[in-house]
Coordinates of C-alpha atoms and ligand atoms in Angstrom, one line a residue:
M76 CA -36.6 -24.1 -0.7
S77 CA -34.9 -26.9 -2.7
N78 CA -35.3 -30.6 -1.7
L79 CA -31.7 -30.4 -0.4
A80 CA -32.4 -27.5 1.9
A81 CA -35.7 -29.1 3.0
D82 CA -33.9 -32.4 3.9
L83 CA -31.1 -30.6 5.7
K84 CA -33.6 -28.5 7.7
E85 CA -34.6 -31.6 9.5
L86 CA -31.0 -31.8 10.8
V87 CA -29.6 -28.3 11.2
A88 CA -30.2 -24.6 10.7
V89 CA -30.2 -23.8 7.0
N90 CA -30.0 -20.7 4.8
D91 CA -30.3 -20.8 1.0
G92 CA -30.9 -17.0 0.6
E93 CA -29.0 -15.0 -2.0
S94 CA -26.7 -13.2 0.4
A95 CA -25.7 -16.3 2.3
L96 CA -24.9 -18.2 -0.9
E97 CA -22.9 -15.3 -2.2
Q98 CA -20.9 -14.8 1.0
H99 CA -20.0 -18.5 1.1
G100 CA -19.1 -18.7 -2.6
A101 CA -16.1 -16.3 -2.8
D102 CA -12.9 -15.2 -1.0
L103 CA -10.7 -12.1 -1.2
S104 CA -8.6 -13.7 -4.0
Y105 CA -8.8 -13.4 -7.8
H106 CA -10.3 -16.9 -8.0
P107 CA -13.7 -17.0 -9.7
A108 CA -16.7 -17.4 -7.3
A109 CA -18.9 -20.5 -7.3
R110 CA -22.0 -20.7 -5.0
P111 CA -23.0 -23.5 -2.8
D112 CA -26.6 -24.8 -3.1
V113 CA -27.2 -24.3 0.6
V114 CA -25.4 -23.0 3.7
V115 CA -25.8 -24.9 7.0
Y116 CA -25.0 -23.7 10.5
P117 CA -24.4 -26.6 12.9
E118 CA -24.3 -25.9 16.6
S119 CA -22.7 -29.1 17.8
A120 CA -20.5 -32.0 16.7
A121 CA -23.6 -34.1 16.6
E122 CA -25.2 -31.8 14.1
V123 CA -22.0 -31.8 12.0
A124 CA -22.1 -35.6 12.1
A125 CA -25.8 -35.7 11.0
V126 CA -25.0 -33.4 8.0
L127 CA -22.0 -35.5 6.9
E128 CA -23.8 -38.8 7.3
Y129 CA -26.6 -37.4 5.0
A130 CA -24.2 -35.8 2.5
D131 CA -22.1 -39.0 2.3
R132 CA -25.2 -41.1 1.7
E133 CA -26.5 -38.7 -1.0
R134 CA -23.0 -38.0 -2.4
I135 CA -23.3 -34.2 -1.9
P136 CA -20.1 -32.1 -1.7
V137 CA -19.4 -30.5 1.7
V138 CA -17.1 -27.4 2.1
P139 CA -16.3 -26.5 5.7
F140 CA -16.3 -22.7 6.2
G141 CA -14.7 -20.9 9.1
A142 CA -14.2 -17.1 8.7
G143 CA -13.7 -17.5 4.9
T144 CA -10.4 -15.6 5.0
S145 CA -8.2 -18.1 3.2
L146 CA -6.7 -16.9 -0.1
E147 CA -6.4 -19.8 -2.6
G148 CA -10.1 -20.5 -3.3
H149 CA -10.2 -23.0 -0.3
V150 CA -13.8 -22.3 0.6
I151 CA -15.2 -21.9 -2.9
P152 CA -17.6 -24.8 -3.6
L153 CA -16.3 -25.7 -7.0
R154 CA -19.0 -28.4 -7.4
G155 CA -21.8 -26.7 -5.4
G156 CA -23.4 -28.6 -2.6
I157 CA -23.3 -27.7 1.1
S158 CA -21.2 -24.9 2.7
L159 CA -20.8 -26.0 6.3
D160 CA -20.4 -22.8 8.3
L161 CA -18.8 -23.5 11.6
T162 CA -19.1 -20.1 13.3
R163 CA -21.8 -21.3 15.7
L164 CA -19.4 -23.8 17.2
S165 CA -18.3 -20.8 19.3
R166 CA -17.8 -22.2 22.9
I167 CA -14.5 -21.8 24.8
V168 CA -14.7 -25.2 26.6
A169 CA -11.8 -24.8 29.0
I170 CA -8.8 -22.7 29.8
R171 CA -6.2 -24.5 31.9
P172 CA -3.5 -22.1 33.1
E173 CA -1.7 -24.9 35.0
D174 CA -1.3 -26.9 31.8
L175 CA -0.9 -23.9 29.5
T176 CA -3.7 -25.2 27.3
A177 CA -7.2 -24.3 26.1
T178 CA -9.9 -26.4 24.5
V179 CA -12.2 -24.6 22.1
E180 CA -14.9 -25.3 19.5
A181 CA -13.8 -24.9 15.9
G182 CA -15.6 -21.6 15.3
V183 CA -13.9 -19.6 18.1
T184 CA -11.7 -17.0 16.5
R185 CA -8.2 -16.2 17.6
K186 CA -9.1 -12.8 18.9
Q187 CA -11.9 -14.3 21.0
L188 CA -9.4 -16.8 22.5
E189 CA -6.9 -13.9 23.1
A190 CA -9.6 -11.9 24.9
A191 CA -10.4 -14.9 27.1
T192 CA -6.8 -15.8 28.0
G193 CA -5.4 -12.3 28.4
P194 CA -6.8 -11.6 31.9
Q195 CA -5.0 -14.8 33.0
G196 CA -1.7 -13.6 31.7
L197 CA -1.7 -16.1 28.8
W198 CA -2.0 -15.8 25.0
F199 CA -2.4 -17.9 21.9
P200 CA 0.2 -16.4 19.6
V201 CA -0.6 -17.7 16.1
D202 CA -1.9 -14.7 14.2
P203 CA -2.8 -14.7 10.5
G204 CA -3.7 -11.1 9.8
A205 CA -7.4 -11.8 9.7
D206 CA -9.5 -12.8 12.7
A207 CA -9.8 -16.4 11.5
T208 CA -11.4 -19.3 13.3
L209 CA -9.2 -21.7 15.1
G210 CA -10.7 -24.6 13.2
G211 CA -9.9 -22.8 9.9
M212 CA -6.4 -22.0 11.1
A213 CA -5.8 -25.6 12.0
A214 CA -7.2 -26.7 8.7
T215 CA -4.7 -24.5 6.8
N216 CA -1.8 -24.9 9.2
A217 CA -1.8 -21.1 9.6
S218 CA 1.1 -19.1 11.0
G219 CA 1.8 -15.4 11.2
T220 CA 4.0 -12.7 12.7
T221 CA 4.9 -14.7 15.9
T222 CA 5.9 -17.9 14.2
V223 CA 9.6 -16.9 14.3
R224 CA 9.4 -17.5 18.1
Y225 CA 6.5 -19.8 18.8
G226 CA 5.8 -21.8 15.6
G227 CA 2.6 -22.1 13.6
M228 CA -0.6 -24.1 14.2
R229 CA 1.1 -27.5 13.9
A230 CA 3.2 -26.7 16.9
H231 CA 0.1 -25.7 18.9
V232 CA -2.5 -28.3 18.2
L233 CA -2.4 -31.0 20.9
E234 CA -5.7 -32.7 20.4
L235 CA -8.5 -32.6 17.8
E236 CA -12.1 -33.8 17.6
V237 CA -12.9 -34.5 14.0
V238 CA -16.1 -35.7 12.2
L239 CA -15.3 -37.9 9.3
A240 CA -17.2 -38.1 6.0
G241 CA -20.0 -40.5 6.9
G242 CA -20.5 -38.9 10.3
R243 CA -18.1 -40.9 12.6
V244 CA -16.6 -38.8 15.3
V245 CA -12.9 -39.4 16.2
R246 CA -10.3 -37.8 18.5
A247 CA -6.6 -37.5 17.5
G248 CA -3.7 -36.6 19.8
S249 CA -4.1 -36.0 23.6
R250 CA -4.0 -33.2 26.1
A251 CA -0.5 -34.1 27.2
V252 CA 2.2 -32.0 25.6
K253 CA 3.8 -35.0 24.0
T254 CA 2.7 -38.4 22.7
S255 CA 4.3 -41.3 20.8
A256 CA 1.0 -43.2 20.4
G257 CA 1.1 -44.2 16.8
Y258 CA 0.7 -42.2 13.6
H259 CA 0.5 -38.4 14.0
V260 CA -3.1 -38.3 12.8
A261 CA -3.8 -34.9 14.4
G262 CA -0.9 -33.6 12.4
L263 CA -2.4 -35.0 9.3
F264 CA -5.7 -33.1 9.9
V265 CA -3.7 -29.9 10.4
G266 CA -3.3 -28.5 6.9
S267 CA -5.9 -30.8 5.4
E268 CA -8.1 -27.9 4.3
G269 CA -11.4 -29.6 5.0
T270 CA -10.6 -32.5 2.6
L271 CA -10.4 -35.2 5.2
G272 CA -13.0 -34.3 7.8
V273 CA -14.4 -31.5 9.8
I274 CA -12.6 -30.3 12.9
T275 CA -15.1 -29.6 15.6
E276 CA -13.0 -29.1 18.8
L277 CA -9.3 -28.3 19.4
T278 CA -7.0 -28.4 22.4
L279 CA -4.3 -25.8 21.9
R280 CA -1.1 -24.8 23.6
L281 CA -1.0 -21.3 25.3
H282 CA 2.0 -19.3 26.4
P283 CA 2.6 -16.8 29.2
I284 CA 2.6 -13.2 28.0
P285 CA 6.2 -12.0 28.2
E286 CA 7.0 -9.7 31.2
H287 CA 8.4 -6.9 29.0
I288 CA 7.6 -6.3 25.4
V289 CA 9.2 -3.7 23.1
V290 CA 8.5 -3.0 19.4
A291 CA 11.0 -1.4 17.0
R292 CA 10.8 -0.1 13.5
A293 CA 13.9 0.2 11.3
A294 CA 13.9 1.8 7.8
F295 CA 16.3 0.5 5.2
P296 CA 17.7 1.6 1.8
S297 CA 16.5 -1.7 0.2
V298 CA 14.4 -4.8 0.9
E299 CA 17.6 -6.9 0.5
A300 CA 19.4 -4.9 3.2
A301 CA 16.3 -5.4 5.5
C302 CA 16.4 -9.2 4.9
R303 CA 20.1 -9.4 5.5
A304 CA 19.6 -7.6 8.8
A305 CA 16.8 -10.0 9.7
G306 CA 19.0 -13.0 9.0
T307 CA 21.8 -11.6 11.2
L308 CA 19.4 -11.0 14.0
I309 CA 18.1 -14.6 13.9
A310 CA 21.5 -16.1 13.6
A311 CA 22.8 -14.1 16.5
G312 CA 20.0 -15.5 18.7
V313 CA 18.3 -12.2 19.4
Q314 CA 14.9 -13.2 21.1
L315 CA 12.6 -11.8 18.4
T316 CA 8.9 -12.4 18.9
R317 CA 8.2 -10.9 15.5
C318 CA 10.3 -9.9 12.5
E319 CA 8.3 -8.5 9.6
L320 CA 9.3 -6.9 6.3
L321 CA 7.2 -4.2 4.6
D322 CA 8.4 -2.8 1.2
A323 CA 8.1 0.9 0.2
M324 CA 5.0 0.4 -1.8
T325 CA 3.2 -1.2 1.1
I326 CA 4.3 1.6 3.5
A327 CA 2.9 4.1 1.0
A328 CA -0.4 2.2 0.9
L329 CA -0.5 2.0 4.7
N330 CA 0.2 5.7 5.1
A331 CA -2.8 6.4 2.8
F332 CA -5.0 3.7 4.4
A333 CA -4.2 4.5 8.1
G334 CA -3.5 8.2 7.9
K335 CA 0.2 7.7 8.9
D336 CA 3.3 9.6 7.5
Y337 CA 6.1 7.0 7.7
P338 CA 9.0 7.9 5.4
V339 CA 8.4 5.8 2.3
S340 CA 11.1 3.1 2.3
P341 CA 11.4 -0.6 3.2
Y342 CA 11.0 -1.3 6.9
L343 CA 11.5 -4.1 9.4
F344 CA 8.9 -4.2 12.1
L345 CA 10.3 -6.0 15.1
E346 CA 9.1 -7.2 18.5
L347 CA 11.2 -8.4 21.4
G348 CA 9.8 -10.0 24.5
G349 CA 11.2 -11.5 27.8
T350 CA 12.6 -10.1 31.0
E351 CA 13.3 -6.4 31.0
A352 CA 17.0 -6.9 31.2
A353 CA 17.1 -9.4 28.4
V354 CA 14.9 -7.2 26.1
V355 CA 17.0 -4.1 26.8
G356 CA 20.2 -6.0 25.9
D357 CA 18.6 -7.6 22.7
L358 CA 17.3 -4.2 21.6
E359 CA 20.8 -2.7 21.7
T360 CA 22.2 -5.7 19.7
A361 CA 19.3 -5.2 17.2
R362 CA 20.1 -1.4 16.9
E363 CA 23.8 -2.3 16.1
F364 CA 22.9 -5.0 13.5
V365 CA 20.4 -2.9 11.6
A366 CA 22.9 0.0 11.5
D367 CA 25.5 -2.3 10.0
E368 CA 23.0 -2.8 7.1
G369 CA 22.6 0.9 6.6
A370 CA 19.3 1.4 8.5
T371 CA 18.3 5.1 8.2
S372 CA 16.2 5.1 11.3
F373 CA 15.5 2.9 14.4
E374 CA 12.6 3.7 16.7
A375 CA 11.6 1.6 19.7
E376 CA 8.5 1.8 22.0
A377 CA 7.1 -0.2 24.8
D378 CA 3.7 1.5 25.2
P379 CA 1.0 -1.2 24.7
T380 CA -1.3 1.1 22.6
A381 CA 1.6 2.1 20.3
R382 CA 2.6 -1.6 20.0
A383 CA -1.0 -2.6 19.1
Q384 CA -1.3 0.1 16.5
M385 CA 1.9 -0.9 14.8
W386 CA 0.8 -4.5 14.5
A387 CA -2.7 -3.5 13.4
M388 CA -0.9 -1.5 10.7
R389 CA 1.1 -4.6 9.6
H390 CA -2.1 -6.7 9.6
N391 CA -3.8 -4.1 7.4
A392 CA -1.2 -4.4 4.7
L393 CA -3.3 -6.5 2.3
M394 CA -6.4 -4.4 2.8
A395 CA -4.4 -1.2 2.3
S396 CA -2.9 -2.4 -0.9
L397 CA -6.4 -3.5 -2.2
A398 CA -7.7 0.0 -1.3
L399 CA -5.2 1.5 -3.8
A400 CA -7.3 0.0 -6.6
P401 CA -10.9 -0.2 -5.5
G402 CA -12.7 -3.2 -6.9
S403 CA -9.4 -5.1 -7.4
K404 CA -8.7 -8.6 -6.1
A405 CA -5.4 -10.0 -4.9
M406 CA -3.1 -12.7 -6.2
T407 CA -0.6 -13.5 -3.4
T408 CA 2.6 -15.5 -3.6
D409 CA 3.5 -17.3 -0.4
V410 CA 6.9 -18.8 -0.8
A411 CA 9.2 -19.7 2.1
V412 CA 13.0 -20.3 1.8
P413 CA 15.8 -21.1 4.2
V414 CA 16.5 -17.8 6.0
S415 CA 20.1 -17.7 4.5
E416 CA 18.5 -17.7 1.0
L417 CA 16.0 -14.9 1.7
P418 CA 18.0 -11.8 0.5
G419 CA 18.6 -13.6 -2.9
A420 CA 14.9 -14.8 -3.2
I421 CA 13.6 -11.3 -2.3
E422 CA 15.9 -9.7 -4.9
H423 CA 14.8 -12.1 -7.5
A424 CA 11.1 -11.4 -6.7
R425 CA 11.6 -7.6 -6.6
R426 CA 13.4 -7.7 -10.0
A427 CA 10.7 -9.9 -11.5
L428 CA 8.0 -7.5 -10.2
E429 CA 9.9 -4.5 -11.6
E430 CA 10.1 -6.1 -15.0
T431 CA 6.3 -6.2 -15.3
D432 CA 3.8 -3.4 -15.2
L433 CA 1.8 -5.2 -12.5
R434 CA 1.1 -3.3 -9.3
G435 CA 2.2 -5.1 -6.2
G436 CA 3.9 -4.9 -2.9
I437 CA 6.2 -7.2 -0.9
V438 CA 5.6 -8.1 2.8
G439 CA 7.1 -11.0 4.7
H440 CA 7.4 -12.9 7.9
V441 CA 11.1 -12.7 7.1
G442 CA 12.2 -14.3 10.3
D443 CA 10.7 -17.5 8.9
G444 CA 12.1 -16.9 5.3
N445 CA 8.4 -16.5 4.2
F446 CA 7.3 -13.5 2.0
H447 CA 4.3 -12.5 -0.1
V448 CA 4.2 -10.5 -3.3
A449 CA 0.6 -9.3 -3.5
F450 CA -0.4 -8.3 -7.1
L451 CA -3.6 -6.2 -7.5
L452 CA -5.7 -7.5 -10.3
D453 CA -8.9 -7.0 -12.1
P454 CA -10.0 -10.6 -12.2
D455 CA -11.9 -10.0 -15.4
D456 CA -8.8 -8.9 -17.2
A457 CA -7.5 -12.2 -18.4
E458 CA -4.2 -10.8 -19.7
S459 CA -3.1 -9.3 -16.4
V460 CA -4.2 -12.4 -14.5
A461 CA -2.0 -14.5 -17.0
R462 CA 1.0 -12.1 -16.4
A463 CA 0.5 -12.3 -12.7
K464 CA 0.4 -16.1 -12.8
E465 CA 3.6 -16.1 -14.9
L466 CA 5.3 -13.9 -12.3
N467 CA 4.0 -16.2 -9.5
N468 CA 5.5 -19.2 -11.3
R469 CA 8.9 -17.5 -11.5
V470 CA 8.9 -16.7 -7.8
V471 CA 7.9 -20.3 -6.9
E472 CA 10.5 -21.9 -9.2
D473 CA 13.2 -19.7 -7.7
A474 CA 12.1 -20.7 -4.1
L475 CA 12.0 -24.4 -5.0
A476 CA 15.5 -24.1 -6.5
R477 CA 16.6 -22.6 -3.2
G478 CA 15.3 -25.5 -1.1
G479 CA 12.1 -23.8 -0.2
T480 CA 8.4 -24.3 -0.6
S481 CA 5.6 -22.8 -2.7
T482 CA 3.5 -22.0 0.3
G483 CA 4.7 -21.2 3.8
E484 CA 1.3 -20.6 5.3
H485 CA -1.6 -20.0 3.0
G486 CA -2.0 -23.6 1.8
I487 CA -3.0 -25.2 -1.5
G488 CA -6.7 -24.6 -2.0
F489 CA -7.1 -25.0 -5.7
G490 CA -4.9 -22.0 -6.6
K491 CA -1.7 -23.8 -5.8
L492 CA -2.5 -27.4 -6.9
A493 CA 0.0 -27.2 -9.8
Y494 CA 2.7 -26.0 -7.4
L495 CA 2.0 -28.9 -5.1
E496 CA 2.6 -31.3 -8.0
Q497 CA 5.8 -29.4 -8.8
E498 CA 7.0 -29.5 -5.2
H499 CA 5.9 -33.0 -4.1
G500 CA 5.1 -34.9 -7.3
D501 CA 6.4 -38.1 -5.8
L502 CA 4.0 -37.9 -2.9
I503 CA 0.8 -37.3 -4.9
P504 CA -0.1 -41.1 -5.1
L505 CA 0.1 -41.2 -1.3
Y506 CA -2.1 -38.1 -1.1
R507 CA -4.7 -39.8 -3.3
G508 CA -4.5 -43.0 -1.0
I509 CA -5.0 -40.9 2.1
K510 CA -7.9 -39.0 0.6
E511 CA -9.6 -42.3 -0.5
L512 CA -9.1 -43.8 3.0
F513 CA -10.7 -40.8 4.9
D514 CA -13.3 -39.8 2.3
P515 CA -14.0 -42.7 -0.1
H516 CA -16.9 -40.9 -1.8
G517 CA -14.9 -37.7 -2.4
I518 CA -17.5 -35.4 -0.7
M519 CA -15.1 -33.4 1.4
N520 CA -14.1 -30.1 -0.2
P521 CA -13.6 -31.8 -3.6
G522 CA -11.1 -30.2 -6.0
K523 CA -8.8 -29.0 -3.2
V524 CA -5.3 -30.1 -2.1
V525 CA -5.3 -33.4 -3.9
P526 CA -4.6 -32.9 -7.6
Ligands
LIG1151 C1 -5.6 -9.9 5.3 C2 -5.2 -11.3 5.4 C3 -4.0 -11.6 5.9 C4 -3.6 -13.0 6.1 N1 -2.4 -13.3 6.6 C5 -2.2 -14.6 6.9 C6 -1.0 -15.0 7.6 O1 -0.2 -14.1 8.0 N2 -0.7 -16.3 7.8 C7 -1.6 -17.2 7.4 O2 -1.4 -18.4 7.7 N3 -2.7 -16.9 6.7 C8 -3.0 -15.7 6.5 N4 -4.2 -15.3 5.8 C9 -5.1 -16.4 5.3 C10 -6.1 -16.9 6.3 O3 -6.4 -15.9 7.3 C11 -5.7 -18.2 6.9 O4 -5.6 -19.2 5.9 C12 -6.7 -18.7 8.0 O5 -6.1 -19.8 8.7 C13 -8.1 -19.1 7.5 O6 -9.0 -19.3 8.5 P1 -10.5 -19.2 8.3 O7 -11.2 -19.4 9.6 O8 -10.9 -17.9 7.6 O9 -10.8 -20.5 7.4 P2 -11.6 -20.5 6.0 O10 -11.0 -19.6 5.0 O11 -13.0 -20.4 6.3 O12 -11.2 -22.0 5.6 C14 -9.9 -22.4 5.2 C15 -9.9 -23.8 4.8 O13 -10.1 -24.6 6.0 C16 -11.3 -25.4 5.8 N5 -11.9 -25.4 7.1 C17 -12.4 -24.3 7.8 N6 -12.8 -24.6 9.0 C18 -12.6 -26.0 9.1 C19 -12.9 -26.9 10.1 N7 -13.4 -26.6 11.3 N8 -12.6 -28.2 9.9 C20 -12.1 -28.6 8.7 N9 -11.8 -27.7 7.7 C21 -12.1 -26.4 7.9 C22 -12.1 -24.8 4.7 O14 -12.8 -25.8 4.0 C23 -11.0 -24.3 3.8 O15 -10.4 -25.3 3.0 C24 -4.5 -14.0 5.6 C25 -5.8 -13.6 5.1 C26 -6.1 -12.3 5.0 C27 -7.5 -12.0 4.4

């Protein structure tokens, strides 16, 4: 055991074995792995504070680690040091049906919260495909299939407990649903990717589970037609809870992965929720609008198991694509554009993809104007990585020209640092000032978010 591990052992549970270091040194993306020197597993905010006080004094980098499902190298310890695994902060502190809030420790996963709130008729809707931790989701400002109706993490975080570099514990926000008390510091921590402090506890908004829920699948002749239909549904005020695009390549991959036999064409997967009368009316409107865009099929079902299976299928899209080329890694674009610009942006991305020999599929939270082109890569093949990066650049440039953003939900990590400069170059000096204020010795997840 190294001196570092021996010192930390006085403060917290420690593992510097091979498999722990490997697990905490890589993600699912094509970014090269880099191991931490040690992994620690705090069980309380006080233990997190003790680790940060020690690390700040000794100038040792600290990388918070939730479920490790982020996709831009966020959790990769570029400069070694301590990987701070938060999964043992796993207590659901309170569920308050009368306030529609829950307070959880940072390592609780979204599925654990869903299991705890479901019996009370409540749910926490933000659902990145993976079973991420709520601390990690706040740290990346995650969103997912239900954002079209409920918003992403920033709309759901009311209060945070955060341990700052140096070990000071602060609280930002409040349990009230609104506050005008000063700067929105809680909002600043949401999306800070472990570069400003460690979130140890969160108070989150919950929602009542809708009385009646129906899912629908519509097949289209093209991804552009599917996107136009999505835009029409949104503009018409149809109460969509989810509105997801899957292209033909992704459907083929999912058929193989999940043993399904969907006709291979682009699809919109939809969900509508509300009172039964409202849902029935909206479903008919949706049927008409998708027919106007040439939909070749429209199937709806209310059975809870069928609904769950359909969304499990959607959430498996990345894994199904990766399974097409075993051993491959993914590079995933994540642009978001105004919904009116989506058909044009998707057409541009599809053409750009067709012009290369890269293998990739397109999926999107198209109700939010957000879509992903996932390229399958051999990370050791420098030439195909370079071509994928070039294609990624083209997709981002197009999205920025349309008034959009380089990342709708995955965040910056280090994979999108150059895009942050392209998108918000004028803000970078402010970013540097904020980083310096919260983390003067630069120990918190160095090399991420702040170019
Ligand atoms: C199959 C698949 C599908 C996905 N789909 C989506 C999607 O639809 N929408 C979406 O938003 N994302 C998606 N993602 C990405 C990922 O799930 C999200 O970014 C998620 O929010 C990461 O949570 P995590 O617990 O895994 O965090 P990690 O990956 O462990 O960490 C993410 C970042 O947050 C920091 N961090 C973690 N915990 C804390 C904490 N407690 N305090 C401070 N910093 C912390 C880390 O240092 C790191 O910078 C997907 C990923 C996969 C693999």
